[in-house]
Structure formats: structure tokens, C-alpha cells
Amino acid sequence: MDKTSKLIIEYIRQQPNYEYKYNRGRQNIMPEDEFNRCISFMVQKGYVKPLLSNGITIGYALSHELAHKREFNKIAFLKYLLDNWIAIVALILSIISLILHAC
């Protein structure tokens, strides 16, 4: 994810209910055309979803995964550890062996 996307995500994260609505006023973190291009990109990637009222986009909300990013990162890290525990144990044993051999 690029810096612009992260900046917009942090901006939306600071809004109530993780939602950016046009009726609250325009954002002032970057030029409007750049903001709109980045929002379109993030909608395509599934990072944000449009908020609709009568078929008209009134704002954007963070996806569930981005709204709870810390929990999803924790789950991904634990899954990585479970998938690679044999390699991690082998690495630790190799390091211990190297240290004992060097002494």
C-alpha cells in the first residue's frame, strides 16, 4: 500500500464510525482530484466501500479488515508461526549448535 492510501486510511480511521461522508465537509489532507483517484483505487482493491443513499455515493467507509487491522495482523502472524514452526525450531537449534561449537 502506498503512502497516499495510508494517509487516507488514517484520515478515515479518525472519523466517527470509520466513515468519511461528503456532508461533513471536504478533506484537507491533499488535493481533491488526487484524493478521488486514490479512493477509486482503494474501492477496486476492497480497502474501502462506498456509502450509498438512493444510489448516490455520499461517502466511504473502511472495510472490516482495515477497521480491525491489528487483529487481522495478529491472526496472520499466528498463522505464519503455526505454518513454519518446524523451520523456526530448526533455526533455533542450528544457532544453539553454532554457539556451542564455537565455544
C-alpha angles and dihedrals in degrees: 000000000000128000094257093055091048090050092052092045091053090048092052091044089060092054122091112276089002089280131132111204125186093222091065089066133268122300118251101201097097142351113300096239092053090047091052093048091051092046090052090052092049092049089053091050092046096243093122133020127212119249108225132199116182089342093306121116108240097172146316136270131200117255117252091255094054094042088057099031096144093058093047091049090051091051091048091050093049090048089051091052092049092048093048105032093118092054091047092051090047090051092050092048091048092052092048090049092050092049092048092047092050093052 
